[in-house]
Every structure is written in structure tokens, then in C-alpha cells.
Amino acid sequence: MNLGQKTDDGYTPIRLVTSSGGGSGVDCRYYHTAGASKAVIWVGGVGGGWDTPARGLYPLLSQKLIRKEINSLRVRFRYPTDLYESVLDVIEGIHFLEQQRIESVGLVGHSFGGAVVIQAGTASPDTVRTVVTLSTQSYGAEGVSRLKQGSSILLIHGTDDKVLPPYCSSYVYNLANDPKEIIFYKGATHGLDEPGEQVHQVVHDWLVKHL
């Protein structure tokens, strides 16, 4: 695939072709630098669009990680309430990154997207090195123990989440294999805006360490 020009926001808009869902394309934003061998895929929840938690976490870290030679691919779900189709969207993203000679991939998902990245990680074990979930749902995440041996997982949740209670992350954490870590932010709600800066730093450091 020939990549087009970057926008003023630092990414190249691309559309990945999939045979699923009537052949509709998966719209993505690709933040990239030449020669990178590592990358992160970022996905939101059932709200669709370019959803991002924690006060702009996704675009901010996508631009910041470039300095560490880590590319980023933000994926917009075609059908943001359909778990199966959304997993396929992320798998298409992984295949695209592999075609760009990316050897190590991290997956980050918020809410519904947490279950999506866990399922995509278990379906694409060769390049996926780490998974990060933010306020994840537990439904659809039961297979977390099937992540490739040695793949790490970080779970972050707010104690005042009224959409998906922190128990959801605890449930997934208990099923996951090591290496794993779980962090609860006291008083934080579903979007994790309250501890935004802390979340930015924790997720950044985790990805740099585990990719």
C-alpha cells in the first residue's frame, strides 16, 4: 500500500479493505516514522468514531510515541456495537502493520474496545506483545488466558465507573496469565478523564517497556 501525505495533525488517513460486512473499508489514522519496527493499535468503545478516553489519550500518545520510533494506528470500527466485526477490524489493522514490517504490536482498547483487543490479541499471537485495557467490559474478554505466553496485559479502571464497574477489570485480571498488572484510580469515572495525566504516563511507559 502506498501511503499518502500526512495531515497537519501528524497522521496519514488510510482505509483497509475487508471482505467482511459487505466489503466495507476500515478507516484508520496512521502515525508513522520510517524504520519503526514497533506499533500500537488504539480503539474506542461502542460510541464509535474516533473515540478516545482520558483527555485525548490516543492522539496525544500516538504523536509522543513516534519519538520512541513506535508507530500508531487508530482504528475506527465499522460497526461499533458488533464485537465480532470489531475484532476483525483490529485484525485487519494488525495485518496492515505486519505489511509495514512491524514486528511488535501493542493493542489498547477502552470499554467495549477492551474486549475487542483481548480477542484480537488471542487471534494474532505472533506479533502482539502486550494489551492494555481501559475501563474494560468483561463480556467477550473471558479468553484472555489464551494470549501468547509472555504477552503482558495492563488493566486500568476507575473506582467510580457507573457504566462498567471496576469488578469487570478484576474479573479479567484474575483470568489473565503473568505478566499482568491492574491499576484502580480512586474517584475516576468511565472515561478516566479525572486521572488523565497519570493515565497518559502509565500507558506510555508500559508500551515503551513491553514492546
PDB file of C-alpha atoms in Angstrom:
ATOM      1  CA  MET A   1       0.000   0.000   0.000  1.00  0.00           C
ATOM      2  CA  ASN A   2       1.258   3.432  -0.953  1.00  0.00           C
ATOM      3  CA  LEU A   3       0.826   5.805   1.958  1.00  0.00           C
ATOM      4  CA  GLY A   4      -0.468   9.288   1.224  1.00  0.00           C
ATOM      5  CA  GLN A   5       0.587  12.567   2.759  1.00  0.00           C
ATOM      6  CA  LYS A   6       0.280  13.246   6.467  1.00  0.00           C
ATOM      7  CA  THR A   7      -2.294  15.698   7.758  1.00  0.00           C
ATOM      8  CA  ASP A   8      -1.388  18.691   9.902  1.00  0.00           C
ATOM      9  CA  ASP A   9      -2.227  16.511  12.925  1.00  0.00           C
ATOM     10  CA  GLY A  10       0.592  14.136  12.067  1.00  0.00           C
ATOM     11  CA  TYR A  11      -1.224  11.104  10.678  1.00  0.00           C
ATOM     12  CA  THR A  12      -1.904   9.555   7.285  1.00  0.00           C
ATOM     13  CA  PRO A  13      -5.567   8.646   6.656  1.00  0.00           C
ATOM     14  CA  ILE A  14      -5.876   5.119   5.266  1.00  0.00           C
ATOM     15  CA  ARG A  15      -8.697   2.706   4.542  1.00  0.00           C
ATOM     16  CA  LEU A  16      -8.159  -1.027   4.978  1.00  0.00           C
ATOM     17  CA  VAL A  17     -10.175  -3.311   2.742  1.00  0.00           C
ATOM     18  CA  THR A  18     -12.070  -6.180   4.369  1.00  0.00           C
ATOM     19  CA  SER A  19     -14.281  -8.831   2.819  1.00  0.00           C
ATOM     20  CA  SER A  20     -16.490  -8.860   5.916  1.00  0.00           C
ATOM     21  CA  GLY A  21     -19.549  -6.687   6.410  1.00  0.00           C
ATOM     22  CA  GLY A  22     -20.316  -6.306   2.728  1.00  0.00           C
ATOM     23  CA  GLY A  23     -16.782  -5.347   1.792  1.00  0.00           C
ATOM     24  CA  SER A  24     -16.799  -2.023   3.625  1.00  0.00           C
ATOM     25  CA  GLY A  25     -13.460  -0.432   4.476  1.00  0.00           C
ATOM     26  CA  VAL A  26     -11.915   0.175   7.885  1.00  0.00           C
ATOM     27  CA  ASP A  27     -10.938   3.834   8.296  1.00  0.00           C
ATOM     28  CA  CYS A  28      -7.688   4.381  10.190  1.00  0.00           C
ATOM     29  CA  ARG A  29      -5.254   7.106  11.140  1.00  0.00           C
ATOM     30  CA  TYR A  30      -1.631   6.042  10.837  1.00  0.00           C
ATOM     31  CA  TYR A  31       1.084   7.890  12.748  1.00  0.00           C
ATOM     32  CA  HIS A  32       4.376   6.627  11.407  1.00  0.00           C
ATOM     33  CA  THR A  33       8.079   7.196  11.068  1.00  0.00           C
ATOM     34  CA  ALA A  34      10.466   5.434   8.710  1.00  0.00           C
ATOM     35  CA  GLY A  35      12.212   2.349  10.013  1.00  0.00           C
ATOM     36  CA  ALA A  36       9.960   1.673  13.009  1.00  0.00           C
ATOM     37  CA  SER A  37       9.567  -1.988  13.945  1.00  0.00           C
ATOM     38  CA  LYS A  38       7.029  -1.453  16.753  1.00  0.00           C
ATOM     39  CA  ALA A  39       3.479  -0.096  16.716  1.00  0.00           C
ATOM     40  CA  VAL A  40       0.298   0.321  18.753  1.00  0.00           C
ATOM     41  CA  ILE A  41      -3.337  -0.052  17.688  1.00  0.00           C
ATOM     42  CA  TRP A  42      -5.842   2.147  19.546  1.00  0.00           C
ATOM     43  CA  VAL A  43      -9.616   1.576  19.626  1.00  0.00           C
ATOM     44  CA  GLY A  44     -12.541   3.168  21.434  1.00  0.00           C
ATOM     45  CA  GLY A  45     -15.905   1.828  22.549  1.00  0.00           C
ATOM     46  CA  VAL A  46     -19.473   1.478  21.315  1.00  0.00           C
ATOM     47  CA  GLY A  47     -19.703   5.221  20.727  1.00  0.00           C
ATOM     48  CA  GLY A  48     -17.762   4.696  17.513  1.00  0.00           C
ATOM     49  CA  GLY A  49     -15.985   7.438  15.623  1.00  0.00           C
ATOM     50  CA  TRP A  50     -12.544   8.439  16.834  1.00  0.00           C
ATOM     51  CA  ASP A  51     -13.467   7.870  20.480  1.00  0.00           C
ATOM     52  CA  THR A  52     -10.626   8.366  22.955  1.00  0.00           C
ATOM     53  CA  PRO A  53     -10.636   8.195  26.769  1.00  0.00           C
ATOM     54  CA  ALA A  54      -8.556  10.075  29.333  1.00  0.00           C
ATOM     55  CA  ARG A  55      -8.491  13.571  27.841  1.00  0.00           C
ATOM     56  CA  GLY A  56      -7.237  12.820  24.348  1.00  0.00           C
ATOM     57  CA  LEU A  57      -5.044   9.876  25.305  1.00  0.00           C
ATOM     58  CA  TYR A  58      -4.967   8.288  21.855  1.00  0.00           C
ATOM     59  CA  PRO A  59      -3.895  11.204  19.627  1.00  0.00           C
ATOM     60  CA  LEU A  60      -1.521  12.563  22.260  1.00  0.00           C
ATOM     61  CA  LEU A  61       0.334   9.286  22.784  1.00  0.00           C
ATOM     62  CA  SER A  62       0.231   8.465  19.078  1.00  0.00           C
ATOM     63  CA  GLN A  63       2.287  11.596  18.458  1.00  0.00           C
ATOM     64  CA  LYS A  64       4.503  11.172  21.521  1.00  0.00           C
ATOM     65  CA  LEU A  65       5.442   7.547  20.821  1.00  0.00           C
ATOM     66  CA  ILE A  66       6.742   8.470  17.375  1.00  0.00           C
ATOM     67  CA  ARG A  67       9.742   9.951  19.201  1.00  0.00           C
ATOM     68  CA  LYS A  68      10.448   6.445  20.514  1.00  0.00           C
ATOM     69  CA  GLU A  69      10.144   5.026  16.980  1.00  0.00           C
ATOM     70  CA  ILE A  70       6.814   3.412  17.836  1.00  0.00           C
ATOM     71  CA  ASN A  71       4.128   3.875  15.182  1.00  0.00           C
ATOM     72  CA  SER A  72       0.417   4.103  15.961  1.00  0.00           C
ATOM     73  CA  LEU A  73      -2.730   3.048  14.121  1.00  0.00           C
ATOM     74  CA  ARG A  74      -6.042   4.418  15.330  1.00  0.00           C
ATOM     75  CA  VAL A  75      -8.881   2.211  14.092  1.00  0.00           C
ATOM     76  CA  ARG A  76     -12.474   3.367  13.675  1.00  0.00           C
ATOM     77  CA  PHE A  77     -14.899   0.475  13.969  1.00  0.00           C
ATOM     78  CA  ARG A  78     -17.216  -0.142  11.020  1.00  0.00           C
ATOM     79  CA  TYR A  79     -19.904  -1.487  13.362  1.00  0.00           C
ATOM     80  CA  PRO A  80     -19.028  -0.251  16.866  1.00  0.00           C
ATOM     81  CA  THR A  81     -21.619  -2.375  18.671  1.00  0.00           C
ATOM     82  CA  ASP A  82     -20.673  -5.629  16.938  1.00  0.00           C
ATOM     83  CA  LEU A  83     -17.927  -7.455  18.829  1.00  0.00           C
ATOM     84  CA  TYR A  84     -17.156  -9.959  16.081  1.00  0.00           C
ATOM     85  CA  GLU A  85     -16.852  -7.358  13.321  1.00  0.00           C
ATOM     86  CA  SER A  86     -14.832  -5.018  15.543  1.00  0.00           C
ATOM     87  CA  VAL A  87     -12.326  -7.770  16.294  1.00  0.00           C
ATOM     88  CA  LEU A  88     -11.952  -8.284  12.549  1.00  0.00           C
ATOM     89  CA  ASP A  89     -11.256  -4.551  12.160  1.00  0.00           C
ATOM     90  CA  VAL A  90      -8.361  -4.791  14.613  1.00  0.00           C
ATOM     91  CA  ILE A  91      -7.029  -7.959  12.982  1.00  0.00           C
ATOM     92  CA  GLU A  92      -7.022  -6.117   9.651  1.00  0.00           C
ATOM     93  CA  GLY A  93      -5.020  -3.392  11.396  1.00  0.00           C
ATOM     94  CA  ILE A  94      -2.503  -5.945  12.652  1.00  0.00           C
ATOM     95  CA  HIS A  95      -2.126  -7.381   9.144  1.00  0.00           C
ATOM     96  CA  PHE A  96      -1.552  -3.889   7.769  1.00  0.00           C
ATOM     97  CA  LEU A  97       1.175  -3.223  10.326  1.00  0.00           C
ATOM     98  CA  GLU A  98       2.836  -6.527   9.533  1.00  0.00           C
ATOM     99  CA  GLN A  99       2.896  -5.470   5.861  1.00  0.00           C
ATOM    100  CA  GLN A 100       4.674  -2.300   7.014  1.00  0.00           C
ATOM    101  CA  ARG A 101       7.379  -4.534   8.547  1.00  0.00           C
ATOM    102  CA  ILE A 102       6.189  -4.011  12.095  1.00  0.00           C
ATOM    103  CA  GLU A 103       7.403  -6.892  14.250  1.00  0.00           C
ATOM    104  CA  SER A 104       5.967  -5.999  17.667  1.00  0.00           C
ATOM    105  CA  VAL A 105       2.397  -4.761  18.258  1.00  0.00           C
ATOM    106  CA  GLY A 106       0.572  -3.434  21.305  1.00  0.00           C
ATOM    107  CA  LEU A 107      -3.237  -3.227  21.462  1.00  0.00           C
ATOM    108  CA  VAL A 108      -5.094  -0.600  23.522  1.00  0.00           C
ATOM    109  CA  GLY A 109      -8.874  -0.560  23.953  1.00  0.00           C
ATOM    110  CA  HIS A 110     -11.384   1.411  26.011  1.00  0.00           C
ATOM    111  CA  SER A 111     -14.636  -0.025  27.395  1.00  0.00           C
ATOM    112  CA  PHE A 112     -16.134  -2.332  24.716  1.00  0.00           C
ATOM    113  CA  GLY A 113     -12.783  -1.951  22.978  1.00  0.00           C
ATOM    114  CA  GLY A 114     -11.072  -3.746  25.857  1.00  0.00           C
ATOM    115  CA  ALA A 115     -12.815  -6.999  24.946  1.00  0.00           C
ATOM    116  CA  VAL A 116     -12.084  -6.319  21.278  1.00  0.00           C
ATOM    117  CA  VAL A 117      -8.314  -6.021  21.754  1.00  0.00           C
ATOM    118  CA  ILE A 118      -8.186  -9.082  24.001  1.00  0.00           C
ATOM    119  CA  GLN A 119      -9.936 -11.185  21.361  1.00  0.00           C
ATOM    120  CA  ALA A 120      -7.803  -9.741  18.576  1.00  0.00           C
ATOM    121  CA  GLY A 121      -4.684 -10.438  20.621  1.00  0.00           C
ATOM    122  CA  THR A 122      -5.572 -14.089  21.075  1.00  0.00           C
ATOM    123  CA  ALA A 123      -6.304 -14.417  17.347  1.00  0.00           C
ATOM    124  CA  SER A 124      -2.991 -12.832  16.269  1.00  0.00           C
ATOM    125  CA  PRO A 125      -0.381 -14.205  18.647  1.00  0.00           C
ATOM    126  CA  ASP A 126       2.744 -13.839  16.517  1.00  0.00           C
ATOM    127  CA  THR A 127       3.243 -10.084  16.690  1.00  0.00           C
ATOM    128  CA  VAL A 128       1.072  -8.989  19.634  1.00  0.00           C
ATOM    129  CA  ARG A 129       3.344  -8.397  22.628  1.00  0.00           C
ATOM    130  CA  THR A 130       1.085  -6.512  25.040  1.00  0.00           C
ATOM    131  CA  VAL A 131      -2.541  -5.498  25.612  1.00  0.00           C
ATOM    132  CA  VAL A 132      -3.829  -2.500  27.565  1.00  0.00           C
ATOM    133  CA  THR A 133      -7.489  -2.208  28.582  1.00  0.00           C
ATOM    134  CA  LEU A 134      -9.112   0.951  29.935  1.00  0.00           C
ATOM    135  CA  SER A 135     -12.415   0.544  31.811  1.00  0.00           C
ATOM    136  CA  THR A 136     -12.949  -2.745  30.011  1.00  0.00           C
ATOM    137  CA  GLN A 137     -16.129  -4.766  29.875  1.00  0.00           C
ATOM    138  CA  SER A 138     -15.820  -8.367  30.976  1.00  0.00           C
ATOM    139  CA  TYR A 139     -18.166  -9.823  28.346  1.00  0.00           C
ATOM    140  CA  GLY A 140     -16.082 -11.123  25.467  1.00  0.00           C
ATOM    141  CA  ALA A 141     -12.845 -10.952  27.452  1.00  0.00           C
ATOM    142  CA  GLU A 142     -13.073 -14.412  29.002  1.00  0.00           C
ATOM    143  CA  GLY A 143     -10.417 -15.791  26.646  1.00  0.00           C
ATOM    144  CA  VAL A 144      -7.665 -13.508  27.977  1.00  0.00           C
ATOM    145  CA  SER A 145      -5.699 -16.537  29.207  1.00  0.00           C
ATOM    146  CA  ARG A 146      -5.165 -17.519  25.547  1.00  0.00           C
ATOM    147  CA  LEU A 147      -2.866 -14.573  24.897  1.00  0.00           C
ATOM    148  CA  LYS A 148       0.526 -15.806  23.747  1.00  0.00           C
ATOM    149  CA  GLN A 149       2.754 -16.942  26.587  1.00  0.00           C
ATOM    150  CA  GLY A 150       4.844 -13.994  27.701  1.00  0.00           C
ATOM    151  CA  SER A 151       2.436 -11.380  26.329  1.00  0.00           C
ATOM    152  CA  SER A 152       1.675  -8.828  29.023  1.00  0.00           C
ATOM    153  CA  ILE A 153      -1.582  -7.125  29.958  1.00  0.00           C
ATOM    154  CA  LEU A 154      -2.291  -3.908  31.836  1.00  0.00           C
ATOM    155  CA  LEU A 155      -5.804  -3.163  33.083  1.00  0.00           C
ATOM    156  CA  ILE A 156      -6.845   0.321  34.235  1.00  0.00           C
ATOM    157  CA  HIS A 157     -10.203   1.178  35.809  1.00  0.00           C
ATOM    158  CA  GLY A 158     -11.821   3.934  37.845  1.00  0.00           C
ATOM    159  CA  THR A 159     -13.435   3.124  41.180  1.00  0.00           C
ATOM    160  CA  ASP A 160     -16.442   5.348  40.390  1.00  0.00           C
ATOM    161  CA  ASP A 161     -17.202   3.871  36.982  1.00  0.00           C
ATOM    162  CA  LYS A 162     -21.014   3.728  36.741  1.00  0.00           C
ATOM    163  CA  VAL A 163     -21.024   2.265  33.211  1.00  0.00           C
ATOM    164  CA  LEU A 164     -18.819  -0.786  33.790  1.00  0.00           C
ATOM    165  CA  PRO A 165     -17.933  -1.435  37.452  1.00  0.00           C
ATOM    166  CA  PRO A 166     -14.283  -1.989  38.388  1.00  0.00           C
ATOM    167  CA  TYR A 167     -15.172  -5.628  39.045  1.00  0.00           C
ATOM    168  CA  CYS A 168     -15.060  -6.112  35.259  1.00  0.00           C
ATOM    169  CA  SER A 169     -11.321  -5.444  35.177  1.00  0.00           C
ATOM    170  CA  SER A 170     -10.767  -7.517  38.325  1.00  0.00           C
ATOM    171  CA  TYR A 171     -12.530 -10.453  36.669  1.00  0.00           C
ATOM    172  CA  VAL A 172     -10.358 -10.237  33.557  1.00  0.00           C
ATOM    173  CA  TYR A 173      -7.197  -9.745  35.619  1.00  0.00           C
ATOM    174  CA  ASN A 174      -7.886 -12.907  37.613  1.00  0.00           C
ATOM    175  CA  LEU A 175      -8.215 -14.915  34.390  1.00  0.00           C
ATOM    176  CA  ALA A 176      -5.076 -13.498  32.783  1.00  0.00           C
ATOM    177  CA  ASN A 177      -1.644 -15.060  32.909  1.00  0.00           C
ATOM    178  CA  ASP A 178       1.510 -13.239  34.004  1.00  0.00           C
ATOM    179  CA  PRO A 179       2.958 -10.773  33.286  1.00  0.00           C
ATOM    180  CA  LYS A 180      -0.053  -8.685  34.281  1.00  0.00           C
ATOM    181  CA  GLU A 181      -0.885  -5.562  36.258  1.00  0.00           C
ATOM    182  CA  ILE A 182      -4.077  -3.825  37.339  1.00  0.00           C
ATOM    183  CA  ILE A 183      -4.458  -0.206  38.434  1.00  0.00           C
ATOM    184  CA  PHE A 184      -7.519   1.411  40.022  1.00  0.00           C
ATOM    185  CA  TYR A 185      -7.878   5.189  40.139  1.00  0.00           C
ATOM    186  CA  LYS A 186      -9.899   6.325  43.116  1.00  0.00           C
ATOM    187  CA  GLY A 187     -12.811   8.562  42.160  1.00  0.00           C
ATOM    188  CA  ALA A 188     -12.311   8.117  38.425  1.00  0.00           C
ATOM    189  CA  THR A 189     -15.317   7.542  36.169  1.00  0.00           C
ATOM    190  CA  HIS A 190     -15.703   5.533  32.974  1.00  0.00           C
ATOM    191  CA  GLY A 191     -13.847   7.939  30.691  1.00  0.00           C
ATOM    192  CA  LEU A 192     -10.857   8.183  33.067  1.00  0.00           C
ATOM    193  CA  ASP A 193     -10.680  11.942  32.499  1.00  0.00           C
ATOM    194  CA  GLU A 194     -10.016  12.698  36.166  1.00  0.00           C
ATOM    195  CA  PRO A 195      -6.585  10.965  36.292  1.00  0.00           C
ATOM    196  CA  GLY A 196      -5.897  11.779  32.628  1.00  0.00           C
ATOM    197  CA  GLU A 197      -2.276  12.864  33.004  1.00  0.00           C
ATOM    198  CA  GLN A 198      -1.447   9.865  35.185  1.00  0.00           C
ATOM    199  CA  VAL A 199      -3.049   7.503  32.690  1.00  0.00           C
ATOM    200  CA  HIS A 200      -1.056   9.098  29.873  1.00  0.00           C
ATOM    201  CA  GLN A 201       2.228   8.487  31.672  1.00  0.00           C
ATOM    202  CA  VAL A 202       1.403   4.959  32.834  1.00  0.00           C
ATOM    203  CA  VAL A 203       0.244   3.786  29.411  1.00  0.00           C
ATOM    204  CA  HIS A 204       3.197   5.456  27.673  1.00  0.00           C
ATOM    205  CA  ASP A 205       5.731   3.851  29.993  1.00  0.00           C
ATOM    206  CA  TRP A 206       4.035   0.454  29.797  1.00  0.00           C
ATOM    207  CA  LEU A 207       4.077   0.401  25.985  1.00  0.00           C
ATOM    208  CA  VAL A 208       7.694   1.542  25.773  1.00  0.00           C
ATOM    209  CA  LYS A 209       8.715  -1.164  28.232  1.00  0.00           C
ATOM    210  CA  HIS A 210       6.716  -4.070  26.832  1.00  0.00           C
ATOM    211  CA  LEU A 211       7.006  -3.579  23.071  1.00  0.00           C
TER     212      LEU A 211
END
